[in-house]
PDB file of C-alpha atoms in Angstrom:
ATOM      1  CA  MET A 230    -106.166-161.741 -57.739  1.00 43.00           C
ATOM      2  CA  MET A 231    -105.236-160.852 -61.523  1.00 44.00           C
ATOM      3  CA  GLU A 232    -102.311-158.401 -60.095  1.00 58.00           C
ATOM      4  CA  SER A 233    -100.867-161.363 -58.226  1.00 51.00           C
ATOM      5  CA  MET A 234    -100.540-163.536 -60.973  1.00 53.00           C
ATOM      6  CA  GLU A 235     -99.233-161.114 -63.661  1.00 59.00           C
ATOM      7  CA  LEU A 236     -96.422-160.421 -60.943  1.00 51.00           C
ATOM      8  CA  PHE A 237     -95.881-164.013 -60.406  1.00 51.00           C
ATOM      9  CA  GLU A 238     -95.483-164.303 -63.991  1.00 57.00           C
ATOM     10  CA  SER A 239     -93.211-161.430 -64.471  1.00 56.00           C
ATOM     11  CA  SER A 240     -91.005-162.536 -61.586  1.00 53.00           C
ATOM     12  CA  LYS A 241     -90.651-166.093 -62.637  1.00 57.00           C
ATOM     13  CA  ASP A 242     -87.211-165.540 -64.681  1.00 59.00           C
ATOM     14  CA  ILE A 243     -85.913-163.915 -61.729  1.00 59.00           C
ATOM     15  CA  CYS A 244     -87.060-166.249 -59.156  1.00 66.00           C
ATOM     16  CA  PHE A 245     -85.630-169.352 -61.031  1.00 70.00           C
ATOM     17  CA  GLU A 246     -82.490-167.900 -61.835  1.00 72.00           C
ATOM     18  CA  SER A 247     -81.842-166.945 -57.958  1.00 78.00           C
ATOM     19  CA  LEU A 248     -83.294-170.440 -56.912  1.00 79.00           C
ATOM     20  CA  PHE A 249     -80.880-172.381 -59.238  1.00 80.00           C
ATOM     21  CA  ASN A 250     -77.812-170.275 -58.238  1.00 81.00           C
ATOM     22  CA  LEU A 251     -78.742-171.394 -54.619  1.00 85.00           C
ATOM     23  CA  PHE A 252     -77.721-174.956 -55.502  1.00 81.00           C
ATOM     24  CA  LYS A 253     -74.143-175.823 -55.556  1.00 86.00           C
ATOM     25  CA  VAL A 254     -74.549-178.439 -58.664  1.00 87.00           C
ATOM     26  CA  ASN A 255     -74.121-178.068 -62.274  1.00 88.00           C
ATOM     27  CA  PHE A 256     -77.782-176.781 -63.451  1.00 87.00           C
ATOM     28  CA  LEU A 257     -78.413-175.933 -67.385  1.00 90.00           C
ATOM     29  CA  TRP A 258     -81.698-176.313 -69.220  1.00 89.00           C
ATOM     30  CA  VAL A 259     -81.851-176.862 -72.995  1.00 91.00           C
ATOM     31  CA  ASP A 260     -84.449-176.787 -75.668  1.00 90.00           C
ATOM     32  CA  ALA A 261     -85.680-179.857 -77.735  1.00 90.00           C
ATOM     33  CA  LYS A 262     -82.945-179.412 -80.243  1.00 93.00           C
ATOM     34  CA  GLY A 263     -80.427-179.158 -77.454  1.00 93.00           C
ATOM     35  CA  TYR A 264     -79.459-175.240 -77.571  1.00 93.00           C
ATOM     36  CA  VAL A 265     -78.724-173.814 -74.205  1.00 93.00           C
ATOM     37  CA  LEU A 266     -81.656-171.718 -72.739  1.00 90.00           C
ATOM     38  CA  GLY A 267     -80.025-170.973 -69.445  1.00 89.00           C
ATOM     39  CA  CYS A 268     -77.867-172.219 -66.674  1.00 90.00           C
ATOM     40  CA  ASN A 269     -76.753-171.287 -63.106  1.00 90.00           C
ATOM     41  CA  LYS A 270     -73.357-170.139 -62.182  1.00 92.00           C
ATOM     42  CA  GLU A 271     -71.953-173.404 -61.151  1.00 92.00           C
ATOM     43  CA  ILE A 272     -71.768-174.329 -65.341  1.00 91.00           C
ATOM     44  CA  LEU A 273     -70.230-170.972 -65.811  1.00 92.00           C
ATOM     45  CA  ASP A 274     -67.420-171.619 -63.314  1.00 92.00           C
ATOM     46  CA  PHE A 275     -67.147-175.369 -64.489  1.00 89.00           C
ATOM     47  CA  PHE A 276     -66.698-174.193 -67.844  1.00 89.00           C
ATOM     48  CA  ASN A 277     -64.755-171.188 -66.970  1.00 90.00           C
ATOM     49  CA  MET A 278     -67.155-168.796 -68.085  1.00 92.00           C
ATOM     50  CA  THR A 279     -68.250-165.568 -66.568  1.00 92.00           C
ATOM     51  CA  ASP A 280     -71.518-164.359 -68.229  1.00 92.00           C
ATOM     52  CA  VAL A 281     -74.221-166.725 -69.147  1.00 90.00           C
ATOM     53  CA  ASN A 282     -74.511-164.871 -72.409  1.00 92.00           C
ATOM     54  CA  ASP A 283     -71.139-166.787 -73.284  1.00 93.00           C
ATOM     55  CA  ILE A 284     -73.275-170.266 -73.177  1.00 93.00           C
ATOM     56  CA  ILE A 285     -76.824-169.504 -73.919  1.00 92.00           C
ATOM     57  CA  GLY A 286     -77.713-170.417 -77.569  1.00 94.00           C
ATOM     58  CA  LYS A 287     -74.926-172.925 -77.936  1.00 95.00           C
ATOM     59  CA  HIS A 288     -75.908-176.490 -78.690  1.00 96.00           C
ATOM     60  CA  HIS A 289     -75.037-178.980 -76.288  1.00 91.00           C
ATOM     61  CA  LEU A 290     -72.162-180.663 -78.263  1.00 94.00           C
ATOM     62  CA  GLU A 291     -70.157-177.268 -78.490  1.00 93.00           C
ATOM     63  CA  PHE A 292     -69.354-177.734 -74.635  1.00 88.00           C
ATOM     64  CA  SER A 293     -70.165-181.217 -73.723  1.00 89.00           C
ATOM     65  CA  SER A 294     -69.685-184.786 -75.092  1.00 90.00           C
ATOM     66  CA  GLN A 295     -71.513-187.135 -77.389  1.00 93.00           C
ATOM     67  CA  SER A 296     -72.272-189.460 -74.715  1.00 92.00           C
ATOM     68  CA  LEU A 297     -73.808-186.627 -72.490  1.00 93.00           C
ATOM     69  CA  TRP A 298     -75.739-185.396 -75.603  1.00 94.00           C
ATOM     70  CA  GLU A 299     -77.043-188.878 -76.317  1.00 95.00           C
ATOM     71  CA  THR A 300     -78.401-189.268 -72.590  1.00 94.00           C
ATOM     72  CA  THR A 301     -80.059-185.760 -73.046  1.00 94.00           C
ATOM     73  CA  GLN A 302     -81.677-186.774 -76.121  1.00 95.00           C
ATOM     74  CA  GLU A 303     -83.041-189.763 -74.561  1.00 96.00           C
ATOM     75  CA  VAL A 304     -84.878-187.266 -71.985  1.00 95.00           C
ATOM     76  CA  ILE A 305     -86.118-185.336 -74.616  1.00 93.00           C
ATOM     77  CA  LYS A 306     -87.337-188.074 -76.623  1.00 94.00           C
ATOM     78  CA  THR A 307     -89.011-190.280 -73.979  1.00 94.00           C
ATOM     79  CA  GLY A 308     -89.772-187.410 -71.781  1.00 93.00           C
ATOM     80  CA  ASN A 309     -88.670-189.520 -68.826  1.00 95.00           C
ATOM     81  CA  SER A 310     -85.971-188.871 -66.061  1.00 96.00           C
ATOM     82  CA  ILE A 311     -82.659-190.309 -66.289  1.00 95.00           C
ATOM     83  CA  THR A 312     -79.886-190.865 -63.577  1.00 96.00           C
ATOM     84  CA  ALA A 313     -76.622-191.920 -64.947  1.00 93.00           C
ATOM     85  CA  GLU A 314     -72.877-191.811 -64.101  1.00 95.00           C
ATOM     86  CA  GLU A 315     -71.266-189.577 -66.959  1.00 93.00           C
ATOM     87  CA  ILE A 316     -67.428-188.391 -67.681  1.00 93.00           C
ATOM     88  CA  LEU A 317     -66.725-185.043 -69.408  1.00 90.00           C
ATOM     89  CA  THR A 318     -63.142-184.474 -70.529  1.00 88.00           C
ATOM     90  CA  LYS A 319     -62.528-180.957 -70.107  1.00 84.00           C
ATOM     91  CA  GLU A 320     -60.367-178.896 -72.877  1.00 81.00           C
ATOM     92  CA  ASN A 321     -57.389-178.931 -70.203  1.00 87.00           C
ATOM     93  CA  GLY A 322     -57.763-182.923 -70.572  1.00 89.00           C
ATOM     94  CA  GLU A 323     -59.119-183.472 -67.044  1.00 90.00           C
ATOM     95  CA  ALA A 324     -61.630-186.118 -67.143  1.00 93.00           C
ATOM     96  CA  VAL A 325     -64.454-185.224 -64.884  1.00 92.00           C
ATOM     97  CA  TYR A 326     -66.851-187.921 -63.465  1.00 94.00           C
ATOM     98  CA  PHE A 327     -69.846-186.951 -62.301  1.00 89.00           C
ATOM     99  CA  LEU A 328     -73.643-188.235 -61.282  1.00 93.00           C
ATOM    100  CA  SER A 329     -75.713-186.642 -63.966  1.00 93.00           C
ATOM    101  CA  MET A 330     -79.857-186.433 -63.246  1.00 94.00           C
ATOM    102  CA  LYS A 331     -81.546-185.113 -66.204  1.00 94.00           C
ATOM    103  CA  SER A 332     -85.230-184.682 -66.277  1.00 93.00           C
ATOM    104  CA  PRO A 333     -87.668-182.828 -68.882  1.00 91.00           C
ATOM    105  CA  ILE A 334     -89.186-179.428 -68.023  1.00 84.00           C
ATOM    106  CA  LYS A 335     -92.461-179.328 -69.569  1.00 80.00           C
ATOM    107  CA  ALA A 336     -94.981-176.727 -70.319  1.00 77.00           C
ATOM    108  CA  LYS A 337     -98.181-176.381 -68.805  1.00 76.00           C
ATOM    109  CA  ASP A 338    -100.041-178.355 -71.817  1.00 79.00           C
ATOM    110  CA  GLY A 339     -97.159-181.284 -71.162  1.00 73.00           C
ATOM    111  CA  LYS A 340     -95.148-180.997 -73.942  1.00 72.00           C
TER     112      LYS A 340
END
């Protein structure tokens, strides 16, 4: 049984990355300070990036807007999920309207 758990633990990153790339929605996760920990291919395509390392470690405000960051902060602060219509103006001036669903990802201890 222990070998199965160790295998599961070691494969989590690969499994989650593969799973997130199956969805044709923009998906990223940040730490409590707003720095990107990971994303799926849709996010990379949306921001015309080719490598996940182009976005990992960047702060939310480096590629997003103040209003999007504020809703993310609310999720981090309250621990509650949010669904909201949001607007992001890309570098080329194009305004993109989308339905954003943000939820906290918590550790086993609930934090």
